[in-house]
Amino acid sequence: MNGSSRTGIYKEPVSGPVPVGRLGVQDDEQANKRYHGGPDQAVYLYSLEDYAWWAAELGRALEPGTFGENLTLDRFSEPVRIADRLRIGEVELEITAPRIPCSTLAARVGDPKFVKRFARAGRPGYYARVLHEGLLQPGPVQWEHSAHLTGLEVFHLLLGKNGDLRRALEAPLAERVRASFERQR
């Protein structure tokens, strides 16, 4: 907990296998369930490659879990698309949405202007739904790309930039993102 507000952004690395169920990683907490968590945003993925980029950009090392992710990959298989599927051991995930920056993330990083920096950087990380529950442990990631929009295209649409809203609505998006796009139609 940070100050008087409750947040789930502070994550600690775990060693060894951890169970992943329909609603996410066991013992992981999402404090603001209006924007985080649920079956369509059960797991938030970020990459070590993006951590390295941010460390160079910010001029300092960042602690694991700084971005609030509950699964850190070495790198993403680019381009990340909505409905891409990842299999890591027993667990299968499906990408549903990019992360949108918020004031909690800015506070975590210690930069009140970080929301805008994060949006400009185009390194959002991605939410996923759990298609197959099981034990998650370090190992190879099998990545199967879909034909839907890229996560960055959806990220730009969510930030109010031009894009193909009709095509986005054809993808199996997280319900919160779908509702946001349907309000824009």
JSON list of C-alpha atoms in Angstrom, two decimals:
[
{"chain": "A", "resi": 1, "resn": "MET", "atom": "CA", "xyz": [0.00, 0.00, 0.00]},
{"chain": "A", "resi": 2, "resn": "ASN", "atom": "CA", "xyz": [1.26, 3.44, -0.93]},
{"chain": "A", "resi": 3, "resn": "GLY", "atom": "CA", "xyz": [0.12, 6.37, 1.20]},
{"chain": "A", "resi": 4, "resn": "SER", "atom": "CA", "xyz": [-3.61, 6.37, 1.81]},
{"chain": "A", "resi": 5, "resn": "SER", "atom": "CA", "xyz": [-4.56, 4.82, -1.53]},
{"chain": "A", "resi": 6, "resn": "ARG", "atom": "CA", "xyz": [-4.77, 1.09, -2.05]},
{"chain": "A", "resi": 7, "resn": "THR", "atom": "CA", "xyz": [-2.92, -0.29, -5.06]},
{"chain": "A", "resi": 8, "resn": "GLY", "atom": "CA", "xyz": [-1.83, -3.63, -6.47]},
{"chain": "A", "resi": 9, "resn": "ILE", "atom": "CA", "xyz": [0.98, -2.17, -8.60]},
{"chain": "A", "resi": 10, "resn": "TYR", "atom": "CA", "xyz": [3.73, -3.17, -6.19]},
{"chain": "A", "resi": 11, "resn": "LYS", "atom": "CA", "xyz": [4.79, -6.66, -7.29]},
{"chain": "A", "resi": 12, "resn": "GLU", "atom": "CA", "xyz": [7.50, -8.95, -5.97]},
{"chain": "A", "resi": 13, "resn": "PRO", "atom": "CA", "xyz": [9.34, -11.56, -8.03]},
{"chain": "A", "resi": 14, "resn": "VAL", "atom": "CA", "xyz": [8.58, -15.17, -7.18]},
{"chain": "A", "resi": 15, "resn": "SER", "atom": "CA", "xyz": [10.77, -18.19, -7.71]},
{"chain": "A", "resi": 16, "resn": "GLY", "atom": "CA", "xyz": [9.46, -21.53, -8.77]},
{"chain": "A", "resi": 17, "resn": "PRO", "atom": "CA", "xyz": [6.16, -22.50, -10.32]},
{"chain": "A", "resi": 18, "resn": "VAL", "atom": "CA", "xyz": [3.05, -20.46, -9.54]},
{"chain": "A", "resi": 19, "resn": "PRO", "atom": "CA", "xyz": [-0.55, -21.51, -10.26]},
{"chain": "A", "resi": 20, "resn": "VAL", "atom": "CA", "xyz": [-2.46, -19.46, -12.83]},
{"chain": "A", "resi": 21, "resn": "GLY", "atom": "CA", "xyz": [-6.24, -19.66, -12.88]},
{"chain": "A", "resi": 22, "resn": "ARG", "atom": "CA", "xyz": [-8.98, -18.04, -14.94]},
{"chain": "A", "resi": 23, "resn": "LEU", "atom": "CA", "xyz": [-8.65, -14.79, -12.96]},
{"chain": "A", "resi": 24, "resn": "GLY", "atom": "CA", "xyz": [-4.86, -14.67, -12.97]},
{"chain": "A", "resi": 25, "resn": "VAL", "atom": "CA", "xyz": [-1.76, -15.49, -11.00]},
{"chain": "A", "resi": 26, "resn": "GLN", "atom": "CA", "xyz": [-2.38, -17.00, -7.57]},
{"chain": "A", "resi": 27, "resn": "ASP", "atom": "CA", "xyz": [-1.98, -14.50, -4.70]},
{"chain": "A", "resi": 28, "resn": "ASP", "atom": "CA", "xyz": [-1.70, -11.56, -7.09]},
{"chain": "A", "resi": 29, "resn": "GLU", "atom": "CA", "xyz": [-3.88, -8.60, -6.23]},
{"chain": "A", "resi": 30, "resn": "GLN", "atom": "CA", "xyz": [-5.59, -5.97, -8.35]},
{"chain": "A", "resi": 31, "resn": "ALA", "atom": "CA", "xyz": [-6.86, -3.24, -6.06]},
{"chain": "A", "resi": 32, "resn": "ASN", "atom": "CA", "xyz": [-8.80, -1.24, -8.66]},
{"chain": "A", "resi": 33, "resn": "LYS", "atom": "CA", "xyz": [-10.94, -3.86, -10.35]},
{"chain": "A", "resi": 34, "resn": "ARG", "atom": "CA", "xyz": [-12.73, -1.22, -12.36]},
{"chain": "A", "resi": 35, "resn": "TYR", "atom": "CA", "xyz": [-9.69, -0.98, -14.65]},
{"chain": "A", "resi": 36, "resn": "HIS", "atom": "CA", "xyz": [-7.57, -4.04, -13.85]},
{"chain": "A", "resi": 37, "resn": "GLY", "atom": "CA", "xyz": [-8.08, -7.75, -13.54]},
{"chain": "A", "resi": 38, "resn": "GLY", "atom": "CA", "xyz": [-11.04, -9.91, -14.40]},
{"chain": "A", "resi": 39, "resn": "PRO", "atom": "CA", "xyz": [-11.15, -12.76, -16.88]},
{"chain": "A", "resi": 40, "resn": "ASP", "atom": "CA", "xyz": [-10.20, -10.60, -19.90]},
{"chain": "A", "resi": 41, "resn": "GLN", "atom": "CA", "xyz": [-7.29, -8.89, -18.11]},
{"chain": "A", "resi": 42, "resn": "ALA", "atom": "CA", "xyz": [-6.17, -11.72, -15.85]},
{"chain": "A", "resi": 43, "resn": "VAL", "atom": "CA", "xyz": [-2.45, -11.43, -16.60]},
{"chain": "A", "resi": 44, "resn": "TYR", "atom": "CA", "xyz": [-0.42, -8.32, -17.45]},
{"chain": "A", "resi": 45, "resn": "LEU", "atom": "CA", "xyz": [2.76, -8.99, -19.42]},
{"chain": "A", "resi": 46, "resn": "TYR", "atom": "CA", "xyz": [5.79, -6.74, -19.76]},
{"chain": "A", "resi": 47, "resn": "SER", "atom": "CA", "xyz": [9.23, -7.48, -21.18]},
{"chain": "A", "resi": 48, "resn": "LEU", "atom": "CA", "xyz": [12.81, -7.25, -19.96]},
{"chain": "A", "resi": 49, "resn": "GLU", "atom": "CA", "xyz": [13.61, -5.65, -23.31]},
{"chain": "A", "resi": 50, "resn": "ASP", "atom": "CA", "xyz": [11.20, -2.80, -22.46]},
{"chain": "A", "resi": 51, "resn": "TYR", "atom": "CA", "xyz": [12.69, -2.57, -18.95]},
{"chain": "A", "resi": 52, "resn": "ALA", "atom": "CA", "xyz": [16.13, -2.05, -20.52]},
{"chain": "A", "resi": 53, "resn": "TRP", "atom": "CA", "xyz": [14.71, 0.65, -22.80]},
{"chain": "A", "resi": 54, "resn": "TRP", "atom": "CA", "xyz": [13.08, 2.45, -19.85]},
{"chain": "A", "resi": 55, "resn": "ALA", "atom": "CA", "xyz": [16.23, 2.16, -17.72]},
{"chain": "A", "resi": 56, "resn": "ALA", "atom": "CA", "xyz": [18.17, 3.93, -20.48]},
{"chain": "A", "resi": 57, "resn": "GLU", "atom": "CA", "xyz": [15.39, 6.49, -20.96]},
{"chain": "A", "resi": 58, "resn": "LEU", "atom": "CA", "xyz": [15.06, 7.25, -17.23]},
{"chain": "A", "resi": 59, "resn": "GLY", "atom": "CA", "xyz": [18.76, 6.94, -16.46]},
{"chain": "A", "resi": 60, "resn": "ARG", "atom": "CA", "xyz": [18.26, 4.42, -13.66]},
{"chain": "A", "resi": 61, "resn": "ALA", "atom": "CA", "xyz": [17.55, 0.76, -13.04]},
{"chain": "A", "resi": 62, "resn": "LEU", "atom": "CA", "xyz": [13.97, -0.26, -12.36]},
{"chain": "A", "resi": 63, "resn": "GLU", "atom": "CA", "xyz": [12.88, -2.86, -9.82]},
{"chain": "A", "resi": 64, "resn": "PRO", "atom": "CA", "xyz": [11.14, -5.99, -11.12]},
{"chain": "A", "resi": 65, "resn": "GLY", "atom": "CA", "xyz": [7.39, -5.42, -11.18]},
{"chain": "A", "resi": 66, "resn": "THR", "atom": "CA", "xyz": [7.70, -1.63, -11.56]},
{"chain": "A", "resi": 67, "resn": "PHE", "atom": "CA", "xyz": [5.05, -1.61, -14.29]},
{"chain": "A", "resi": 68, "resn": "GLY", "atom": "CA", "xyz": [2.68, -3.75, -12.24]},
{"chain": "A", "resi": 69, "resn": "GLU", "atom": "CA", "xyz": [3.07, -6.76, -14.47]},
{"chain": "A", "resi": 70, "resn": "ASN", "atom": "CA", "xyz": [2.53, -10.21, -13.08]},
{"chain": "A", "resi": 71, "resn": "LEU", "atom": "CA", "xyz": [4.43, -11.92, -15.89]},
{"chain": "A", "resi": 72, "resn": "THR", "atom": "CA", "xyz": [7.72, -10.63, -17.28]},
{"chain": "A", "resi": 73, "resn": "LEU", "atom": "CA", "xyz": [8.96, -12.08, -20.58]},
{"chain": "A", "resi": 74, "resn": "ASP", "atom": "CA", "xyz": [12.45, -11.68, -22.02]},
{"chain": "A", "resi": 75, "resn": "ARG", "atom": "CA", "xyz": [10.91, -10.02, -25.08]},
{"chain": "A", "resi": 76, "resn": "PHE", "atom": "CA", "xyz": [7.70, -9.88, -27.04]},
{"chain": "A", "resi": 77, "resn": "SER", "atom": "CA", "xyz": [7.32, -11.64, -30.36]},
{"chain": "A", "resi": 78, "resn": "GLU", "atom": "CA", "xyz": [6.69, -8.60, -32.54]},
{"chain": "A", "resi": 79, "resn": "PRO", "atom": "CA", "xyz": [4.29, -7.42, -33.61]},
{"chain": "A", "resi": 80, "resn": "VAL", "atom": "CA", "xyz": [2.04, -8.35, -30.69]},
{"chain": "A", "resi": 81, "resn": "ARG", "atom": "CA", "xyz": [-1.53, -8.73, -31.95]},
{"chain": "A", "resi": 82, "resn": "ILE", "atom": "CA", "xyz": [-4.87, -8.97, -30.23]},
{"chain": "A", "resi": 83, "resn": "ALA", "atom": "CA", "xyz": [-5.74, -12.69, -29.95]},
{"chain": "A", "resi": 84, "resn": "ASP", "atom": "CA", "xyz": [-2.09, -13.80, -30.14]},
{"chain": "A", "resi": 85, "resn": "ARG", "atom": "CA", "xyz": [-1.70, -16.94, -28.07]},
{"chain": "A", "resi": 86, "resn": "LEU", "atom": "CA", "xyz": [1.22, -17.73, -25.80]},
{"chain": "A", "resi": 87, "resn": "ARG", "atom": "CA", "xyz": [1.93, -21.09, -24.25]},
{"chain": "A", "resi": 88, "resn": "ILE", "atom": "CA", "xyz": [4.34, -21.25, -21.34]},
{"chain": "A", "resi": 89, "resn": "GLY", "atom": "CA", "xyz": [4.45, -24.75, -19.92]},
{"chain": "A", "resi": 90, "resn": "GLU", "atom": "CA", "xyz": [0.90, -25.70, -18.93]},
{"chain": "A", "resi": 91, "resn": "VAL", "atom": "CA", "xyz": [-0.49, -22.16, -19.22]},
{"chain": "A", "resi": 92, "resn": "GLU", "atom": "CA", "xyz": [-2.02, -20.74, -22.39]},
{"chain": "A", "resi": 93, "resn": "LEU", "atom": "CA", "xyz": [-2.81, -17.01, -22.65]},
{"chain": "A", "resi": 94, "resn": "GLU", "atom": "CA", "xyz": [-4.54, -14.86, -25.25]},
{"chain": "A", "resi": 95, "resn": "ILE", "atom": "CA", "xyz": [-3.65, -11.18, -25.70]},
{"chain": "A", "resi": 96, "resn": "THR", "atom": "CA", "xyz": [-6.73, -8.97, -25.17]},
{"chain": "A", "resi": 97, "resn": "ALA", "atom": "CA", "xyz": [-5.55, -5.36, -24.78]},
{"chain": "A", "resi": 98, "resn": "PRO", "atom": "CA", "xyz": [-2.62, -3.03, -24.29]},
{"chain": "A", "resi": 99, "resn": "ARG", "atom": "CA", "xyz": [-2.17, -1.33, -20.94]},
{"chain": "A", "resi": 100, "resn": "ILE", "atom": "CA", "xyz": [-3.17, 2.31, -20.73]},
{"chain": "A", "resi": 101, "resn": "PRO", "atom": "CA", "xyz": [-1.00, 4.44, -18.42]},
{"chain": "A", "resi": 102, "resn": "CYS", "atom": "CA", "xyz": [-2.52, 5.89, -15.27]},
{"chain": "A", "resi": 103, "resn": "SER", "atom": "CA", "xyz": [-1.58, 8.11, -12.35]},
{"chain": "A", "resi": 104, "resn": "THR", "atom": "CA", "xyz": [-0.82, 5.05, -10.20]},
{"chain": "A", "resi": 105, "resn": "LEU", "atom": "CA", "xyz": [1.87, 4.02, -12.68]},
{"chain": "A", "resi": 106, "resn": "ALA", "atom": "CA", "xyz": [3.25, 7.57, -12.69]},
{"chain": "A", "resi": 107, "resn": "ALA", "atom": "CA", "xyz": [3.42, 7.52, -8.88]},
{"chain": "A", "resi": 108, "resn": "ARG", "atom": "CA", "xyz": [5.09, 4.09, -8.92]},
{"chain": "A", "resi": 109, "resn": "VAL", "atom": "CA", "xyz": [7.79, 5.37, -11.29]},
{"chain": "A", "resi": 110, "resn": "GLY", "atom": "CA", "xyz": [8.08, 8.63, -9.35]},
{"chain": "A", "resi": 111, "resn": "ASP", "atom": "CA", "xyz": [7.41, 10.90, -12.32]},
{"chain": "A", "resi": 112, "resn": "PRO", "atom": "CA", "xyz": [4.16, 12.94, -12.47]},
{"chain": "A", "resi": 113, "resn": "LYS", "atom": "CA", "xyz": [4.60, 13.29, -16.26]},
{"chain": "A", "resi": 114, "resn": "PHE", "atom": "CA", "xyz": [5.10, 9.56, -16.78]},
{"chain": "A", "resi": 115, "resn": "VAL", "atom": "CA", "xyz": [1.59, 8.96, -18.16]},
{"chain": "A", "resi": 116, "resn": "LYS", "atom": "CA", "xyz": [2.43, 11.08, -21.21]},
{"chain": "A", "resi": 117, "resn": "ARG", "atom": "CA", "xyz": [5.93, 9.59, -21.51]},
{"chain": "A", "resi": 118, "resn": "PHE", "atom": "CA", "xyz": [4.53, 6.06, -21.35]},
{"chain": "A", "resi": 119, "resn": "ALA", "atom": "CA", "xyz": [1.92, 6.89, -24.02]},
{"chain": "A", "resi": 120, "resn": "ARG", "atom": "CA", "xyz": [4.55, 8.42, -26.34]},
{"chain": "A", "resi": 121, "resn": "ALA", "atom": "CA", "xyz": [6.96, 5.52, -25.89]},
{"chain": "A", "resi": 122, "resn": "GLY", "atom": "CA", "xyz": [4.54, 2.95, -27.33]},
{"chain": "A", "resi": 123, "resn": "ARG", "atom": "CA", "xyz": [5.71, 0.20, -24.95]},
{"chain": "A", "resi": 124, "resn": "PRO", "atom": "CA", "xyz": [2.44, -0.58, -23.18]},
{"chain": "A", "resi": 125, "resn": "GLY", "atom": "CA", "xyz": [2.75, -4.22, -22.25]},
{"chain": "A", "resi": 126, "resn": "TYR", "atom": "CA", "xyz": [-0.33, -6.37, -22.75]},
{"chain": "A", "resi": 127, "resn": "TYR", "atom": "CA", "xyz": [-3.21, -7.88, -20.84]},
{"chain": "A", "resi": 128, "resn": "ALA", "atom": "CA", "xyz": [-4.21, -11.47, -21.52]},
{"chain": "A", "resi": 129, "resn": "ARG", "atom": "CA", "xyz": [-6.99, -13.86, -20.67]},
{"chain": "A", "resi": 130, "resn": "VAL", "atom": "CA", "xyz": [-6.18, -17.36, -19.45]},
{"chain": "A", "resi": 131, "resn": "LEU", "atom": "CA", "xyz": [-7.27, -20.00, -21.94]},
{"chain": "A", "resi": 132, "resn": "HIS", "atom": "CA", "xyz": [-5.67, -22.91, -20.12]},
{"chain": "A", "resi": 133, "resn": "GLU", "atom": "CA", "xyz": [-4.96, -22.85, -16.39]},
{"chain": "A", "resi": 134, "resn": "GLY", "atom": "CA", "xyz": [-1.93, -24.52, -14.85]},
{"chain": "A", "resi": 135, "resn": "LEU", "atom": "CA", "xyz": [1.48, -23.98, -13.32]},
{"chain": "A", "resi": 136, "resn": "LEU", "atom": "CA", "xyz": [3.49, -21.09, -14.71]},
{"chain": "A", "resi": 137, "resn": "GLN", "atom": "CA", "xyz": [7.25, -21.37, -14.49]},
{"chain": "A", "resi": 138, "resn": "PRO", "atom": "CA", "xyz": [10.24, -20.01, -16.37]},
{"chain": "A", "resi": 139, "resn": "GLY", "atom": "CA", "xyz": [10.68, -21.63, -19.74]},
{"chain": "A", "resi": 140, "resn": "PRO", "atom": "CA", "xyz": [10.29, -21.18, -23.46]},
{"chain": "A", "resi": 141, "resn": "VAL", "atom": "CA", "xyz": [7.33, -19.20, -24.80]},
{"chain": "A", "resi": 142, "resn": "GLN", "atom": "CA", "xyz": [5.50, -20.62, -27.80]},
{"chain": "A", "resi": 143, "resn": "TRP", "atom": "CA", "xyz": [3.90, -17.69, -29.59]},
{"chain": "A", "resi": 144, "resn": "GLU", "atom": "CA", "xyz": [1.11, -18.02, -32.16]},
{"chain": "A", "resi": 145, "resn": "HIS", "atom": "CA", "xyz": [0.22, -14.78, -33.96]},
{"chain": "A", "resi": 146, "resn": "SER", "atom": "CA", "xyz": [-3.34, -13.88, -34.97]},
{"chain": "A", "resi": 147, "resn": "ALA", "atom": "CA", "xyz": [-4.48, -11.80, -37.93]},
{"chain": "A", "resi": 148, "resn": "HIS", "atom": "CA", "xyz": [-6.13, -9.10, -35.80]},
{"chain": "A", "resi": 149, "resn": "LEU", "atom": "CA", "xyz": [-4.92, -5.55, -35.18]},
{"chain": "A", "resi": 150, "resn": "THR", "atom": "CA", "xyz": [-1.64, -5.08, -33.40]},
{"chain": "A", "resi": 151, "resn": "GLY", "atom": "CA", "xyz": [-1.68, -4.18, -29.75]},
{"chain": "A", "resi": 152, "resn": "LEU", "atom": "CA", "xyz": [-0.06, -0.86, -30.68]},
{"chain": "A", "resi": 153, "resn": "GLU", "atom": "CA", "xyz": [-2.87, -0.06, -33.12]},
{"chain": "A", "resi": 154, "resn": "VAL", "atom": "CA", "xyz": [-5.37, -0.68, -30.31]},
{"chain": "A", "resi": 155, "resn": "PHE", "atom": "CA", "xyz": [-3.18, 1.36, -27.92]},
{"chain": "A", "resi": 156, "resn": "HIS", "atom": "CA", "xyz": [-3.28, 4.33, -30.31]},
{"chain": "A", "resi": 157, "resn": "LEU", "atom": "CA", "xyz": [-7.06, 4.01, -30.71]},
{"chain": "A", "resi": 158, "resn": "LEU", "atom": "CA", "xyz": [-7.46, 4.03, -26.93]},
{"chain": "A", "resi": 159, "resn": "LEU", "atom": "CA", "xyz": [-5.35, 7.18, -26.77]},
{"chain": "A", "resi": 160, "resn": "GLY", "atom": "CA", "xyz": [-7.70, 8.88, -29.23]},
{"chain": "A", "resi": 161, "resn": "LYS", "atom": "CA", "xyz": [-5.55, 8.58, -32.33]},
{"chain": "A", "resi": 162, "resn": "ASN", "atom": "CA", "xyz": [-6.92, 7.60, -35.74]},
{"chain": "A", "resi": 163, "resn": "GLY", "atom": "CA", "xyz": [-7.24, 3.94, -36.58]},
{"chain": "A", "resi": 164, "resn": "ASP", "atom": "CA", "xyz": [-9.57, 1.22, -37.79]},
{"chain": "A", "resi": 165, "resn": "LEU", "atom": "CA", "xyz": [-12.23, 1.10, -35.06]},
{"chain": "A", "resi": 166, "resn": "ARG", "atom": "CA", "xyz": [-14.41, -1.32, -37.05]},
{"chain": "A", "resi": 167, "resn": "ARG", "atom": "CA", "xyz": [-11.55, -3.80, -37.38]},
{"chain": "A", "resi": 168, "resn": "ALA", "atom": "CA", "xyz": [-10.69, -3.40, -33.70]},
{"chain": "A", "resi": 169, "resn": "LEU", "atom": "CA", "xyz": [-14.26, -4.35, -32.76]},
{"chain": "A", "resi": 170, "resn": "GLU", "atom": "CA", "xyz": [-13.89, -7.58, -34.77]},
{"chain": "A", "resi": 171, "resn": "ALA", "atom": "CA", "xyz": [-11.08, -8.71, -32.42]},
{"chain": "A", "resi": 172, "resn": "PRO", "atom": "CA", "xyz": [-11.61, -10.61, -29.14]},
{"chain": "A", "resi": 173, "resn": "LEU", "atom": "CA", "xyz": [-10.79, -7.54, -27.03]},
{"chain": "A", "resi": 174, "resn": "ALA", "atom": "CA", "xyz": [-11.02, -7.22, -23.28]},
{"chain": "A", "resi": 175, "resn": "GLU", "atom": "CA", "xyz": [-14.59, -6.18, -22.44]},
{"chain": "A", "resi": 176, "resn": "ARG", "atom": "CA", "xyz": [-13.52, -2.82, -20.96]},
{"chain": "A", "resi": 177, "resn": "VAL", "atom": "CA", "xyz": [-11.73, -1.92, -24.21]},
{"chain": "A", "resi": 178, "resn": "ARG", "atom": "CA", "xyz": [-14.63, -3.14, -26.35]},
{"chain": "A", "resi": 179, "resn": "ALA", "atom": "CA", "xyz": [-17.07, -1.02, -24.33]},
{"chain": "A", "resi": 180, "resn": "SER", "atom": "CA", "xyz": [-14.84, 2.02, -24.76]},
{"chain": "A", "resi": 181, "resn": "PHE", "atom": "CA", "xyz": [-14.72, 1.53, -28.55]},
{"chain": "A", "resi": 182, "resn": "GLU", "atom": "CA", "xyz": [-18.46, 0.92, -28.79]},
{"chain": "A", "resi": 183, "resn": "ARG", "atom": "CA", "xyz": [-19.08, 4.26, -27.06]},
{"chain": "A", "resi": 184, "resn": "GLN", "atom": "CA", "xyz": [-16.92, 5.91, -29.77]},
{"chain": "A", "resi": 185, "resn": "ARG", "atom": "CA", "xyz": [-19.01, 4.53, -32.66]}
]
